[in-house]
Amino acid sequence: MRLSDLKPGETGLVVKILGHGAFRKRMLEMGFISGREVKVLLDAPLHDPVKYQIMDYEVSLRQSEADLVAVEPSSSDHASLTLNNHTNTILDRDCDETSQTKSHDLRTINIALIGNPNCGKTSLFNIASGAREHVGNYSGVTVDAKKGSFRYKGFKFNIVDLPGTYSLASYSPEELYVRRYLKDETPDVIINVVDGSNLERNFYLTTELIDMDRSMVIALNMADELEKAGKKLDYKTLGEMIGVPIVPTTARTGQGINELFDTVIRVYEGSEPSIRHIHVNLGNDIENSLTEIKDALKKDPHIGRHFSPRYLAIKLLEKDAEIENIVSKLPAGQKLIDLRDKKLTKFSELHPDGDINMAIANAKYGFIAGALTETMINSKKEEINSTHIIDTIVTNRLFGFPIFLTIMALIFWATFEIGSYPMEWIESMVTWLGDITREYAPDGAIKDLLADGIIGGVGGVIVFLPNILILYLCISFMEDSGYMARAAFIMDKLMHRLGLHGKSFIPLVMGFGCTVPSIMAARSIESRSSRIITILINPFISCSARLPIYVLLIGTFFPDHATLVFMGLYILGILVAAATARLLRRFHFGEDVTPFVMELPPYRVPTLKATLRHMWGKGEQYLRKMGGVILVASIAVWALNYFPRHNGEDSTIENLNDEKSIDMSRDSYLEMAGKAINPLLEPIGFNWRASVAALAGVPAKEIVVSTLGVLYTGEEDASTQSLSARLSTTNPHTGKPDFSAATALSFMIFVLLYCPCIATITAIVKETGNPRYGLFSVVYNTMVAWVAAFIVYRLALLI
């Protein structure tokens, strides 16, 4: 809670000061340190300011200032209860007598991990907090803030992994997100994660954090790669030069993590000797302008609580849109903007061919280069760069596309062929469970529910778990190795011709796993139009939820051409996405002139632990769906198919031979619904059961197979058969199978392209900020799916 929440007469213990800069320094000087007791004496007549007693004197604070002081009630019972409520969710890292520390004695340190994309923030977050977030060797993995907590040496650490960003400007959504987080949340200590293999570029963000004047520690990550390159960095001297302690770490193995958090504690307590505030000199002309603007900003009492005046002054000179908006709302905002414009005019007169943004960047990179020259020794030995050698092959003009297509074909082959063996074992187990239930359970609705609803529905989907795991294993390896960024590089020109951005390729490839996170990953695309187009076409990329449908129908009707049909479906989805992108760019969005700037990280051999953890994380999600949405859906489908119960004597021979018209005296609720919508889908080869299964897939595509499992379970002569066999068995009412090769192909294409799942529609609306885009996906995708399925079905019948 905050100091402003306490009422007159109440007492609290100071936990931390949330502000920074001069405000934080003054509050610490006045005794507002961790553990100090402060009492609320009385409110002013207008309830602001408020008088407090701390130590042996009284102090007056405005409500806005008191709101920046975190406290806890001084009552030990209340404090103990408050923290003990969270004890079970904290990873206990204490391994000595400090683990006996009482909950209310723990001090809390809020940490924000900030760094360039692909610098190892998420790896550090995982090893520190014990979380299992996905780590990938390309930018854009962290698409939102991830939060974790743990205990270490008597402290509770709340740690947040922020999206990767190259600076703290307002150029991309990630930059705005990180900057707004620093403004609104005010973490106690920032851990600036720096990639040891690319120091100069990574330290540019460091200079911006120095401008902000925040408490900070630099984690020199991937320090092992720095050593392998034959470079020696005197990180202690460098830390003293820039006024920020530097700790070498290797987040992949955990090396240096304890030293890092020891340093964080010292910085938090103010006992770190290397801490000092410096200014990155930007040259006399810019510094003179900054000084005047900074002095003008300091006169406003609102400045300094969230951003340092120097940082704001620099961003004003850079014409940062959001900072300009913040300053313009100040009482003297217009005067500050006019002063800024005057300084920019003067700079232009002194440097007719110059650009102040470039001048600032040059000065900062000059500072970085100078600091590294003083503290780093480069190897004189010319080493062969393995990344360069691999890139000459996989990004080659002749071999790049064939290699990419070959890799994708191998992934599809492995998913189907290798996955078929464990799939058969699980399928046999599910069949055995169904047989046992039918043999020993007493007759009645409960028996039918267990055998047909739960085992038939959930069991029909769980058999595809091996295929899901293999697909994610392959995708995870591509991401972790660094090849995914090369795929985007290879595809950039093609993407551009389609009206997209090269960075669009990575979210699209991620769509092979799950559409929702791939839509969120589109945040890394700077261009709004390209970002929205990427989001809208992503549902056409076949996600893993559709995989069970493909495996079921391809294994049943196209076993000899499985890889070819698999590839065809995925390629069709890509082609429809490409055509849609082209149409959207031509008729709805204007031309995109955003340049393609994307980091190509060095190749790294993925650790087996990280790859398997990512694979199992997705498998775990799949299993949770088994016990959640799919179980509920299977029971609902069974109930709708089981009721209402009819007297068999009411059925006539004519009714038994009628599979199209609704018969209230014979049909179940589900059959009535299926027959009601079937006229719309009958032209593409669907019978009522296929129509119901497709409709059931709107909430989640995994439900399609479980629905088929329920609808095609229960016949006495088919109860021991696999779902695959039951689909191709002759329907006694029609004299032909419900599914043929043509129907199966039409069904798979329709499911590939039609209305996205509810979670995807929600993500589209959230990420675009416009409900109309969600409605567009539902209507447009379903229309495209029907037309494509109709064409393929009719052609298949002719063939």
mmCIF file of C-alpha atoms in Angstrom, residues 13 41 102 141 161 176 213 292 316 358 377 408 434 441 446 460-461 485 537 540 580 605 614 665 702 751:
data_model
loop_
_atom_site.group_PDB
_atom_site.id
_atom_site.type_symbol
_atom_site.label_atom_id
_atom_site.label_comp_id
_atom_site.label_asym_id
_atom_site.label_seq_id
_atom_site.Cartn_x
_atom_site.Cartn_y
_atom_site.Cartn_z
ATOM 1 C CA LEU A 13 6.674 0.961 8.009
ATOM 2 C CA LEU A 41 -0.674 13.083 12.337
ATOM 3 C CA LYS A 102 9.993 -14.047 8.996
ATOM 4 C CA VAL A 141 9.844 -13.290 -28.355
ATOM 5 C CA ASP A 161 10.779 -9.117 -18.179
ATOM 6 C CA LEU A 176 6.565 3.021 -25.886
ATOM 7 C CA ASP A 213 18.987 8.778 -13.982
ATOM 8 C CA GLU A 292 18.450 26.017 -20.975
ATOM 9 C CA LEU A 316 12.201 17.327 -26.765
ATOM 10 C CA MET A 358 21.980 12.071 -35.917
ATOM 11 C CA ILE A 377 41.296 -5.545 -25.726
ATOM 12 C CA MET A 408 9.586 -27.313 -43.754
ATOM 13 C CA GLY A 434 -13.549 -47.631 -24.152
ATOM 14 C CA ALA A 441 -20.060 -50.368 -16.610
ATOM 15 C CA ILE A 446 -23.572 -42.797 -17.347
ATOM 16 C CA GLY A 460 -10.060 -38.889 -29.973
ATOM 17 C CA VAL A 461 -7.972 -35.732 -29.518
ATOM 18 C CA ALA A 485 15.563 -14.554 -38.405
ATOM 19 C CA ILE A 537 -3.868 -12.895 -42.498
ATOM 20 C CA PHE A 540 -4.934 -18.527 -42.570
ATOM 21 C CA THR A 580 -5.446 -11.433 -48.849
ATOM 22 C CA VAL A 605 23.334 -24.337 -30.641
ATOM 23 C CA HIS A 614 9.485 -25.148 -24.817
ATOM 24 C CA SER A 665 -39.697 -37.892 -33.320
ATOM 25 C CA GLU A 702 -9.336 -28.996 -31.223
ATOM 26 C CA VAL A 751 -11.310 -25.962 -41.450
#
